[in-house]
Coordinates of C-alpha atoms and ligand atoms in Angstrom, one line a residue:
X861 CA -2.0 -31.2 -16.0
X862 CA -3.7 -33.4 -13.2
X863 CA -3.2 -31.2 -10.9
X864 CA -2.9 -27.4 -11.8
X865 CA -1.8 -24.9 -9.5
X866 CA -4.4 -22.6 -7.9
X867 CA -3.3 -19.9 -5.6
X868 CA -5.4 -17.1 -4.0
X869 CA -5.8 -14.2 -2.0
X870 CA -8.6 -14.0 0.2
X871 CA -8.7 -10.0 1.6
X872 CA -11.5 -8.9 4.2
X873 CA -12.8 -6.0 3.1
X874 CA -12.7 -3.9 6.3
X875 CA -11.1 -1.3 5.6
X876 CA -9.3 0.9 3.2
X877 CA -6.8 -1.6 0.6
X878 CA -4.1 -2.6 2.5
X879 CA -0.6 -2.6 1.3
X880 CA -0.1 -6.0 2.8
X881 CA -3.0 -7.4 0.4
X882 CA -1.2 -6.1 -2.8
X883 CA 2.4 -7.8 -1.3
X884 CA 1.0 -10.8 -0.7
X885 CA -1.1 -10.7 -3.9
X886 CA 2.3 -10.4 -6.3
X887 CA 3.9 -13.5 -5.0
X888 CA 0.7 -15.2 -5.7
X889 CA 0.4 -13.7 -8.8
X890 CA 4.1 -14.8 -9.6
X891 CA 4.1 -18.3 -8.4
X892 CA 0.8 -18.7 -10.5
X893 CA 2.2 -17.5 -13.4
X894 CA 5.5 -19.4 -13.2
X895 CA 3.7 -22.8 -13.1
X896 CA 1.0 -21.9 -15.4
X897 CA -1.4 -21.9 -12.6
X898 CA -4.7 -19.4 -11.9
X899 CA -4.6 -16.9 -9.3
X900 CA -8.0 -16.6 -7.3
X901 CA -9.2 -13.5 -5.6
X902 CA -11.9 -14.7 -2.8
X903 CA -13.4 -12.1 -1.0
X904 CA -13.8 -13.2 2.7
X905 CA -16.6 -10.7 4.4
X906 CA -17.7 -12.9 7.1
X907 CA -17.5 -10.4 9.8
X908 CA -20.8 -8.7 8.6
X909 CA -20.5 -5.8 11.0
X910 CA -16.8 -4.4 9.7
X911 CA -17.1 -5.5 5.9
X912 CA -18.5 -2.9 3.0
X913 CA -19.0 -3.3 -0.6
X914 CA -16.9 0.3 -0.8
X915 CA -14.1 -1.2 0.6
X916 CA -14.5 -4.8 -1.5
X917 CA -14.3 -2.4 -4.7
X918 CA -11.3 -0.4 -3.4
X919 CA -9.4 -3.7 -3.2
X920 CA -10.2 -4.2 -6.7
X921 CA -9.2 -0.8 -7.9
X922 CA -6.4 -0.5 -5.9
X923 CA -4.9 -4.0 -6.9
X924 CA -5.4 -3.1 -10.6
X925 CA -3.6 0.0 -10.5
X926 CA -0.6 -1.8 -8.9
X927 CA -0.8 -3.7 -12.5
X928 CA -2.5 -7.1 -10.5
X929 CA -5.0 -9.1 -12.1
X930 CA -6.6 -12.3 -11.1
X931 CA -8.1 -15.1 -12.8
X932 CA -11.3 -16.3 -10.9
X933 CA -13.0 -13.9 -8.4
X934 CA -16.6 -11.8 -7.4
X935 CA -15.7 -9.5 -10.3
X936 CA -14.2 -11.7 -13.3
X937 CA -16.3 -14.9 -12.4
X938 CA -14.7 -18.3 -12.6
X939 CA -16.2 -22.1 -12.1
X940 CA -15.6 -22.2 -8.8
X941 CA -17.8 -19.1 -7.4
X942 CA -19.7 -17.8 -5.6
X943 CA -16.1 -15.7 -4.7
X944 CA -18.0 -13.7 -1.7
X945 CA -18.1 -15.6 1.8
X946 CA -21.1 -14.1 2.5
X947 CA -22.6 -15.9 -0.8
X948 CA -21.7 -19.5 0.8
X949 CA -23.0 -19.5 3.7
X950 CA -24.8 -22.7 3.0
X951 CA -22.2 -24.3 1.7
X952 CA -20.2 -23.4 5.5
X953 CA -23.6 -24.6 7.4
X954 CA -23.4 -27.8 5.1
X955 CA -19.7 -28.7 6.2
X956 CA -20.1 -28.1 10.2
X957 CA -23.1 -30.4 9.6
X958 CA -20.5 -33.0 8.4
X959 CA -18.3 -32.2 11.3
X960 CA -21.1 -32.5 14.2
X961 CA -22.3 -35.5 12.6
X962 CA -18.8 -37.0 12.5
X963 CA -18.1 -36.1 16.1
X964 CA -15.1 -33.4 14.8
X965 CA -17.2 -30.8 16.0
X966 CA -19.8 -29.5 19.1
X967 CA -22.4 -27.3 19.7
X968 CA -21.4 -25.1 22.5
X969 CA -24.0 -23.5 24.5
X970 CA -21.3 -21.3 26.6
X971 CA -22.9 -17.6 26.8
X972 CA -20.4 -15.1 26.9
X973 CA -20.8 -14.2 30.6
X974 CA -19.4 -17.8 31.7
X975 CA -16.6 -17.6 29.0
X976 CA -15.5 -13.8 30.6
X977 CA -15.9 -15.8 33.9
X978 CA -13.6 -18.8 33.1
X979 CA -11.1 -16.4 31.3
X980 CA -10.8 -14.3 34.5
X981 CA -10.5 -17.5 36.9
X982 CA -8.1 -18.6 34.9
X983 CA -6.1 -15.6 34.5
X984 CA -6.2 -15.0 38.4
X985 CA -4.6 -18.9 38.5
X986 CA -1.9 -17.7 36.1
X987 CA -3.3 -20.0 33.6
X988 CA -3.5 -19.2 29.8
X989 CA -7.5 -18.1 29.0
X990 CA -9.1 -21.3 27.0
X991 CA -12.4 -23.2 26.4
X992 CA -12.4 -25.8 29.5
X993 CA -14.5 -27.9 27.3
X994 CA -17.3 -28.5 29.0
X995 CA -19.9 -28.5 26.4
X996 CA -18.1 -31.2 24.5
X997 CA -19.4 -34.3 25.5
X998 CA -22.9 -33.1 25.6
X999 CA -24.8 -35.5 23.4
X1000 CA -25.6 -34.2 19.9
X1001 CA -29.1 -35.3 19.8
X1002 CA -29.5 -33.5 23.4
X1003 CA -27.7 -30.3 22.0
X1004 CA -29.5 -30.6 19.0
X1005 CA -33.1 -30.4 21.3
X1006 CA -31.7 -27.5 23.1
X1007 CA -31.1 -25.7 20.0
X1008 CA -34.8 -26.6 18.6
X1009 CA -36.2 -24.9 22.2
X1010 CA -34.4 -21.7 21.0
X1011 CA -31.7 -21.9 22.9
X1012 CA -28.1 -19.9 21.2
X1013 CA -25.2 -22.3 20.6
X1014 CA -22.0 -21.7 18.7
X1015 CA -20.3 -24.7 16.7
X1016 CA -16.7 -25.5 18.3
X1017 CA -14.0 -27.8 16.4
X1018 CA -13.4 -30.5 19.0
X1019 CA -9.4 -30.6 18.9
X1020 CA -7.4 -33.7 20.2
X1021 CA -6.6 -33.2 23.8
X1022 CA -3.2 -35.1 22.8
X1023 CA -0.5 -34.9 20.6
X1024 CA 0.6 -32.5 18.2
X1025 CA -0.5 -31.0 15.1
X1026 CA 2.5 -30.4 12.3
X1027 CA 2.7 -28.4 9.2
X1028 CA 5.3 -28.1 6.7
X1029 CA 6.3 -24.9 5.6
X1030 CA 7.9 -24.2 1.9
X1031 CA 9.8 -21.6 3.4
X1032 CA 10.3 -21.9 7.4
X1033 CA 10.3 -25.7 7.2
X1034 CA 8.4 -28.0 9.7
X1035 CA 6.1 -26.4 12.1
X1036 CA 4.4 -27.8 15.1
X1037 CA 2.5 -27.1 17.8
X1038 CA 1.0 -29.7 20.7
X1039 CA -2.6 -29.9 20.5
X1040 CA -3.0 -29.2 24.2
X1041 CA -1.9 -25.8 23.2
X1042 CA -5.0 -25.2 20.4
X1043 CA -7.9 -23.6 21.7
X1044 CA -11.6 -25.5 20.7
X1045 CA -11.7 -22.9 18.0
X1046 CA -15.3 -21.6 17.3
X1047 CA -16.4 -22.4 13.7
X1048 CA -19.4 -21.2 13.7
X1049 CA -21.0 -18.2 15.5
X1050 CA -24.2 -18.3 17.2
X1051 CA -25.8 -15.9 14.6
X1052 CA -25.1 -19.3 12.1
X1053 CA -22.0 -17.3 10.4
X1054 CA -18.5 -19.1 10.3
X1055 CA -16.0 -17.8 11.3
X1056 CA -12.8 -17.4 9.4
X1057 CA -11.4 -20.7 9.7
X1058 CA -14.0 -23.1 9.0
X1059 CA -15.0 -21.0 5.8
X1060 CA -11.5 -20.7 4.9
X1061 CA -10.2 -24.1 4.9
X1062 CA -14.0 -25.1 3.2
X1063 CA -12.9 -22.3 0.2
X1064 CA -9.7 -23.2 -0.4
X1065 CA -10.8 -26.6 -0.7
X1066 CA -13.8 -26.5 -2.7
X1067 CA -12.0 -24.1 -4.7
X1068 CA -9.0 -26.7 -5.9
X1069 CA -6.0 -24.0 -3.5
X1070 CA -3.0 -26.2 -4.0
X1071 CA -0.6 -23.8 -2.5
X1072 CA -1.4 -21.2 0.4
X1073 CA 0.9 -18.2 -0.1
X1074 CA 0.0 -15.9 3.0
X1075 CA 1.5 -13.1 5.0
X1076 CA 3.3 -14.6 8.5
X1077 CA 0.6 -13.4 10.7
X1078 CA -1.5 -16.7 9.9
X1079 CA 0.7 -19.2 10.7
X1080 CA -0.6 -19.6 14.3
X1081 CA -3.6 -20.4 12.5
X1082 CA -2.5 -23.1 9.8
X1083 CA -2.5 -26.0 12.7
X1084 CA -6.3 -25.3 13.5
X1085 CA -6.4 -25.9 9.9
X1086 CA -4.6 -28.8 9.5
X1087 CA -6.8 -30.0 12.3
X1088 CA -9.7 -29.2 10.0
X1089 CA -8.4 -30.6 6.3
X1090 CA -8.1 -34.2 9.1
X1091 CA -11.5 -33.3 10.1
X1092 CA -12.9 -34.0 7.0
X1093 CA -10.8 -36.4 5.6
X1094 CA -9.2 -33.8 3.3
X1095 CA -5.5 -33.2 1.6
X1096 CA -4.1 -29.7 2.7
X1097 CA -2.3 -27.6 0.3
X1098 CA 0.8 -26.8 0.9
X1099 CA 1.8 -23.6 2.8
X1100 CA 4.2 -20.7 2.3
X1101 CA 4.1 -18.1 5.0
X1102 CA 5.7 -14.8 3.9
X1103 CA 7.8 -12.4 5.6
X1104 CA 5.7 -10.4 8.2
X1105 CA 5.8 -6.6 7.1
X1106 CA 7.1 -4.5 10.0
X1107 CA 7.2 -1.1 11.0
X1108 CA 10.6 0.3 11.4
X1109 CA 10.5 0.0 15.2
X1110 CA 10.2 -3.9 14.3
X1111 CA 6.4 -3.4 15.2
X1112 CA 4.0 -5.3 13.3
X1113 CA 2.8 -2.8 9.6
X1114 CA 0.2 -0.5 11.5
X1115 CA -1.3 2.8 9.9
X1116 CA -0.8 4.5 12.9
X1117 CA 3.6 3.8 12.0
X1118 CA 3.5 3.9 8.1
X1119 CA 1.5 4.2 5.7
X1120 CA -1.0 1.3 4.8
X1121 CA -3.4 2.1 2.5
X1122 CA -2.5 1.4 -1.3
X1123 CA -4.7 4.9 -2.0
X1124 CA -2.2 6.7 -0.5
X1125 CA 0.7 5.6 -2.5
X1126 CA -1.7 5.9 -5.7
X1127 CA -1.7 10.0 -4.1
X1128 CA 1.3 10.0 -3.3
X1129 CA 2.2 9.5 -7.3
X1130 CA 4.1 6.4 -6.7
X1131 CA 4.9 4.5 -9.8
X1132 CA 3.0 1.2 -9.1
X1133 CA 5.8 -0.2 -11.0
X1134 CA 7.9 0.8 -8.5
X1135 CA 5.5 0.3 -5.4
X1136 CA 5.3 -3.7 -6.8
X1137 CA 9.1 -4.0 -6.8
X1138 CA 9.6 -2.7 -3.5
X1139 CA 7.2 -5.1 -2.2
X1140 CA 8.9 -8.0 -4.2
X1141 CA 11.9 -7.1 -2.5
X1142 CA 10.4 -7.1 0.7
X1143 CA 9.8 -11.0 1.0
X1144 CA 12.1 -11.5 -1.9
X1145 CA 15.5 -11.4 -3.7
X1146 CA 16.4 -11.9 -7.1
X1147 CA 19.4 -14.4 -7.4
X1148 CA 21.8 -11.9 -9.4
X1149 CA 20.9 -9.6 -6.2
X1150 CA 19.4 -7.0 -8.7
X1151 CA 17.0 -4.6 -7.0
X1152 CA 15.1 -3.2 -9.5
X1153 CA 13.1 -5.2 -11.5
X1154 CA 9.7 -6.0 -13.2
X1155 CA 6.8 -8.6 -12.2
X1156 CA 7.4 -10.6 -15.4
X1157 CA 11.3 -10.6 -14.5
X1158 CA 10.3 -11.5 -11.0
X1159 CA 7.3 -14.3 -12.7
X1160 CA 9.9 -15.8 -14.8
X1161 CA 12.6 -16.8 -12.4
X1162 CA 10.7 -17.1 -9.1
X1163 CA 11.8 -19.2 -7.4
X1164 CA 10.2 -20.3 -3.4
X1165 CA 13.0 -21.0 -2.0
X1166 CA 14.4 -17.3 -2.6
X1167 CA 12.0 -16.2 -0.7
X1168 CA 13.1 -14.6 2.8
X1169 CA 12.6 -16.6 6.3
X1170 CA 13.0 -13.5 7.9
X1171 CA 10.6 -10.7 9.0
X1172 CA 10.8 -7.4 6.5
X1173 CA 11.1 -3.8 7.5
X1174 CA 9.2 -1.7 5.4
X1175 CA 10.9 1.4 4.6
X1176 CA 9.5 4.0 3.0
X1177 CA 12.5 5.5 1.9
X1178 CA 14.0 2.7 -0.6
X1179 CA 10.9 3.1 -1.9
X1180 CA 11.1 6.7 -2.5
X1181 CA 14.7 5.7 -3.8
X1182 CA 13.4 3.1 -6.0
X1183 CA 10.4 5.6 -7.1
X1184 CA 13.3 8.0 -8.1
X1185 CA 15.0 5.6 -9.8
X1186 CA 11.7 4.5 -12.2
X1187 CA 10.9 8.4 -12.7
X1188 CA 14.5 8.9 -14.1
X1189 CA 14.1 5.5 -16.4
X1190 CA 11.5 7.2 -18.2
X1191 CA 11.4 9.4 -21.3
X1192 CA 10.6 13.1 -21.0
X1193 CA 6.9 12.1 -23.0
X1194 CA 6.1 9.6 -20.9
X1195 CA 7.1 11.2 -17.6
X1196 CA 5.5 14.4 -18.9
X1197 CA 2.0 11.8 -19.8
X1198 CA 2.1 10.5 -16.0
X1199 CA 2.7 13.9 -14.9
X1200 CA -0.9 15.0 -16.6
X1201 CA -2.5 12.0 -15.5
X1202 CA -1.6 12.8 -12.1
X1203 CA -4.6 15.1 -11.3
X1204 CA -3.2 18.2 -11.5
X1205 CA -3.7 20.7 -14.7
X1206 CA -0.7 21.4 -17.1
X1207 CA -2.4 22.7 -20.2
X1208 CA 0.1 23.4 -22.4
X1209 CA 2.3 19.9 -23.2
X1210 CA 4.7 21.9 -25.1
X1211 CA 5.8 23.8 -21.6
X1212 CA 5.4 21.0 -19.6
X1213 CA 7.8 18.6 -21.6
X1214 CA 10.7 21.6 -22.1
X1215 CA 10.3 21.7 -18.0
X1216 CA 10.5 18.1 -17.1
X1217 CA 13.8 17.6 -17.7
X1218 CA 14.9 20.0 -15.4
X1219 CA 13.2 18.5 -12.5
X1220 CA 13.3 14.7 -13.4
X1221 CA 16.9 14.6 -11.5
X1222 CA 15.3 16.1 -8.3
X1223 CA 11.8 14.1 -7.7
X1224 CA 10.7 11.2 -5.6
X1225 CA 6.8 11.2 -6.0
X1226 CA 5.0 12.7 -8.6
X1227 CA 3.3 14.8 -6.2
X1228 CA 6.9 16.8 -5.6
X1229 CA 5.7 18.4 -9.5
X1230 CA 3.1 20.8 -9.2
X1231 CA 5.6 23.2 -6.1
X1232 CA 8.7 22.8 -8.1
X1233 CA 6.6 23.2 -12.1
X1234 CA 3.4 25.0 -11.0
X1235 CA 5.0 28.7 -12.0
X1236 CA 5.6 27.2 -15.4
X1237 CA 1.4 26.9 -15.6
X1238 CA 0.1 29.1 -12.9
X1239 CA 1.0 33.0 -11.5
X1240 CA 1.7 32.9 -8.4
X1241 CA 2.3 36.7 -7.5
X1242 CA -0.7 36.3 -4.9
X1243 CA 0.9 33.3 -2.7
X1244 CA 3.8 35.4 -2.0
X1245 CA 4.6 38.3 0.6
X1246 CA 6.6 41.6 -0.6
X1247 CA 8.9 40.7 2.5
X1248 CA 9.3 37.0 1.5
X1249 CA 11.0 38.9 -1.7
X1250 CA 13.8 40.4 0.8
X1251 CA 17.1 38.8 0.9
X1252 CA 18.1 37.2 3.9
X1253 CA 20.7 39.9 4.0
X1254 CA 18.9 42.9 2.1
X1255 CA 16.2 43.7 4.2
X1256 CA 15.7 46.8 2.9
X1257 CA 12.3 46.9 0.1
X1258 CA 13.3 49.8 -0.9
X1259 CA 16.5 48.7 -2.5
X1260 CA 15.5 45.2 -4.0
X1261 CA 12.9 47.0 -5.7
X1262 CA 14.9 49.1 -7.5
X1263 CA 17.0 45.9 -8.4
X1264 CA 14.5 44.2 -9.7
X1265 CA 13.6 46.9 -11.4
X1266 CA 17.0 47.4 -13.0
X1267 CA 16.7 43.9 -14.0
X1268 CA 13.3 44.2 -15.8
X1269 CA 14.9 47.3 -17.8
X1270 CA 17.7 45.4 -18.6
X1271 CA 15.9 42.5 -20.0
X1272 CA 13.6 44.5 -21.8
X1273 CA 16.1 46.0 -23.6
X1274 CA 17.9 42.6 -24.3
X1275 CA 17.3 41.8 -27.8
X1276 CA 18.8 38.4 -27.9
X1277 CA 17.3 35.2 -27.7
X1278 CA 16.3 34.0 -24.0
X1279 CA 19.8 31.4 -24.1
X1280 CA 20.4 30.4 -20.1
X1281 CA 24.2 31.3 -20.3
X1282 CA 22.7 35.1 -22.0
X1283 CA 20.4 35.0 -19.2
X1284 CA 22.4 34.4 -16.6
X1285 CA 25.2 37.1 -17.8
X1286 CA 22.7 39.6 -17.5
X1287 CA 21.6 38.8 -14.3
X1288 CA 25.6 38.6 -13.2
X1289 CA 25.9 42.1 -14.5
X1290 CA 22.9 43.4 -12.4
X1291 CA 24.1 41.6 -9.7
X1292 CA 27.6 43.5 -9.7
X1293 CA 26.2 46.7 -10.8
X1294 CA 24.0 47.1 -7.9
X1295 CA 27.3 45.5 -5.6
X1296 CA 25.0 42.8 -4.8
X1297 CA 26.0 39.3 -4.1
X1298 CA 25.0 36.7 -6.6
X1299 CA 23.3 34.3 -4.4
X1300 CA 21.6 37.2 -3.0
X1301 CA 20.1 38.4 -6.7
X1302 CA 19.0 35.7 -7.8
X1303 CA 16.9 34.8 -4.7
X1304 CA 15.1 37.8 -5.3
X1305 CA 14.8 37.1 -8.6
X1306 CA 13.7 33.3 -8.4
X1307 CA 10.7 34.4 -6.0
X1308 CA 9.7 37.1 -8.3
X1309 CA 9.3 35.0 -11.1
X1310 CA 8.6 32.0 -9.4
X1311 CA 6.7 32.7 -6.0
X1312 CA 9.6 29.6 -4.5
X1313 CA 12.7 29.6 -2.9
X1314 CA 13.1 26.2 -4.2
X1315 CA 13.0 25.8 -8.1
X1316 CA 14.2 24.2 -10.9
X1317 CA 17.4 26.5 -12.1
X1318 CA 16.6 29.6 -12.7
X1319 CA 17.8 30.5 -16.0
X1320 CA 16.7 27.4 -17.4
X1321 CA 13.6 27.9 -16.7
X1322 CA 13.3 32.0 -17.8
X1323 CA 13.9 30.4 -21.3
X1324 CA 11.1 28.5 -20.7
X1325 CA 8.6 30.8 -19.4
X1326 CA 9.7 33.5 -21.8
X1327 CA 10.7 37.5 -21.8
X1328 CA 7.3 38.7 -21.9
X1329 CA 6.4 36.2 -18.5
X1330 CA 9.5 36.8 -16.9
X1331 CA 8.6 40.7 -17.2
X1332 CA 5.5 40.7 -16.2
X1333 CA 6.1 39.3 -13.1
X1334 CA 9.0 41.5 -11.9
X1335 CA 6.3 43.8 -12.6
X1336 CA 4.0 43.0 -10.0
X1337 CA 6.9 42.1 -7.7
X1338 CA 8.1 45.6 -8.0
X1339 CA 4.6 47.1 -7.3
X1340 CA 4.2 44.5 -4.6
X1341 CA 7.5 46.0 -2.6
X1342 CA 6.6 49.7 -3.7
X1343 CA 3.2 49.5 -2.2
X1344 CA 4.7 47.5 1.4
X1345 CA 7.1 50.2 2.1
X1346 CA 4.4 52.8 3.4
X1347 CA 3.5 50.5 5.7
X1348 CA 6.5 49.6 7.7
Ligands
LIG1453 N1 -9.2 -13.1 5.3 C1 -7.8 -13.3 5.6 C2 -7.2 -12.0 5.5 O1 -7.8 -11.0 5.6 C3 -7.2 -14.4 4.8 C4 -6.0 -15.0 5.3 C5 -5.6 -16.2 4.5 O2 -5.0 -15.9 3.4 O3 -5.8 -17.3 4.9 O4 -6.0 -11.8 5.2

């Protein structure tokens, strides 16, 4: 192939792994994978004061989980490296070289005291704050003397004062934008670094990018690049612009409005299965309109021009619906694996796998498990109050002890095997014997054997505990109401 697709993501690493990396990171991943193309993770940490090496290897750990992987980047290599900005920072002082030299580009000796000035003046003449220009026609030779003598300039891109700048977009069609409009965009700061668009468009370059495939946020940027690809004589790649990710007040994705950071969903026990084909969804639609399906499904028929023009809402709860859905696809084994490898401690598999079915109907995350299975595993007869053992309408301690103690006699002296349907006659026949109402005996019971209000059903899950368990604990919820009524 002549010329072989190569896509890429380029996150900063600024912060904790963004949800917005791993979106845009899929429909890479997919459009590489259709075309038989390599999918490039380039690590741009230019902005030296915000970017950690923590936060480069929680993008890597975070995209992995999701079930991403890439093909060329800092941590798998590739022919194209260094994959870390902050690694080619001679190859960016090497390319504004070309640019001054060519007269595409001018030292600016502007301190930021006249910018602020200029901004203000022009604010107060209801103008829109920009450069005024008025380092670019110094001479270079005298710039370049200035700058020997010590003196701080900054590198700008010295755009056309007329005209206009267009860009075609794969999915939002022609873009343009009169140059008069583009600011003289710094390249390169006056501490020698570049900024994000000169080492951008340098990188996807020198790296062989034939297609960008970025969230909607750049586009305001992709002229200033088109400006720089002329610049140097260069062939842009094309451009896709994705669907911005919104908050559900149409905001743009903030963590202040919903949650951003891939750890949290990872916490939140998320399937990344499901997490990746929500965010497929969200730029994205499968032309059968099936909703649920996998990245390969998604690799294999992906097509650009399914994806959406429009701006996405990200709602948390179809992905809690589509988590649901993928927890309820999956065998009791391998729900009960992901429920171990969730963090918390079920020790005995043989428990935990007779208990998942009666919750798999009923959970969104995997993190609803341990309140609704932790009495399977743990005693809970401390986390609960003798009064949160009273009945809404039997307020009186004194009385649902001696029901639950009824019951525990009862069920001692049951013989049978611990069936549901055996279980539950009993408890209908304390129930009535004691003229209690149902709903109100079996709330008593379900705390005492449970510590919860809200639990799996309650029979069901007697069988599983077992007699001896179940006895036990009406025990210590007998004792627990004996020793509260002294002190009311
Ligand atoms: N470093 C930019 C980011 O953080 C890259 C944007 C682009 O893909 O060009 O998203």
């Amino acid at each position: 192939m002549s010329n072989p697709v190569r896509v890429r993501i380029a996150p900063s690493p600024t912060g904790d792994p963004h949800v917005g990396t791993a979106y845009i990171a899929l429909f890479n991943q997919a459009f590489a994978r259709q075309n038989g193309g390599r999918f490039i993770l380039r690590i741009e940490d230019t902005d030296q004061a915000r970017s950690k090496p923590e936060y480069e290897q929680g993008i890597y750990k975070a995209l992995r989980w999701v079930g991403l992987s890439w093909d060329e980047g800092p941590d798998v290599g590739g022919e194209c490296g260094p994959y870390r900005q902050s690694e080619r920072l001679s190859i960016y002082k090497d390319h504004a070289e070309i640019l001054l030299e060519k007269g595409s580009a001018y030292p600016c000796f502007c301190t930021p005291e006249t910018l602020t000035e200029l901004r203000q003046s022009q604010e107060k003449a209801g103008k829109d704050p920009r450069y005024d220009g008025r380092c670019r026609d110094i001479d270079l030779k005298d710039a370049r003397a200035r700058i020997a003598n010590g003196e701080k300039a900054v590198v700008r891109l010295k755009v056309p004062r007329e005209g206009s700048t267009l860009f075609h977009d794969e999915i939002r069609g022609d873009i343009t934008l009169q140059n008069q409009d583009i600011d003289d965009q710094v390249i390169v700061k006056s501490d020698g670094f570049p900024t994000y668009h000169l080492a951008n468009v340098v990188d996807d370059h020198l790296m062989g990018i034939t297609h960008v495939i970025r969230g909607g946020d750049w586009i305001i940027s992709t002229p200033k690049h088109i400006l720089l690809y002329n610049a140097f004589g260069w062939e842009a790649p094309s451009f896709s612009h994705l669907p911005l990710l919104l908050n559900p007040d149409k905001s743009k994705i903030s963590k202040r409005k919903s949650p951003t950071s891939l750890t949290w969903y990872e916490e939140k026990g998320i399937l990344p299965e499901a997490l990746l084909n929500f965010l497929g969804l969200l730029g994205y639609s499968m032309e059968d309109g099936t909703e649920i399906f996998d990245f390969q499904t998604m690799a294999k028929t992906f097509d650009v021009s399914r994806i959406k023009g429009a701006n996405s809402v990200f709602d948390i709860t179809k992905l809690e619906w589509l988590n649901g859905m993928y927890l309820r696809e999956l065998g009791t084994k391998e729900l009960a694996e992901k429920i171990k490898n969730f963090g918390v401690s079920y020790p005995d598999d043989a428990t935990l796998e007779a208990a998942v079915p009666l919750i798999q109907e009923r959970i969104k995350y995997l993190s609803d498990v341990e309140e609704r299975l932790g009495f399977f595993f743990r005693d809970r007869e401390l986390q609960y109050e003798a009064t949160d053992l009273l009945p809404k309408k039997k307020k009186d301690p004194v009385e649902v002890g001696k029901v639950l103690e009824a019951f525990r006699v009862r069920l001692e002296a049951f013989t049978g095997e611990m069936i549901p349907a055996d279980v539950e006659a009993l408890c209908v026949a304390q129930a009535e014997e004691m003229e209690w109402k149902k709903g109100d005996f079996f709330m008593a019971l379900r705390i005492a054997v449970t510590g919860s209000k809200v639990t799996p059903p309650l029979c069901e899950s007697m069988e599983i505990l077992g007699r001896d368990t179940v006895l036990q604990r009406l025990a210590v919820a007998v004792e627990k109401l004996k020793s509260f009524v002294p002190t009311q």
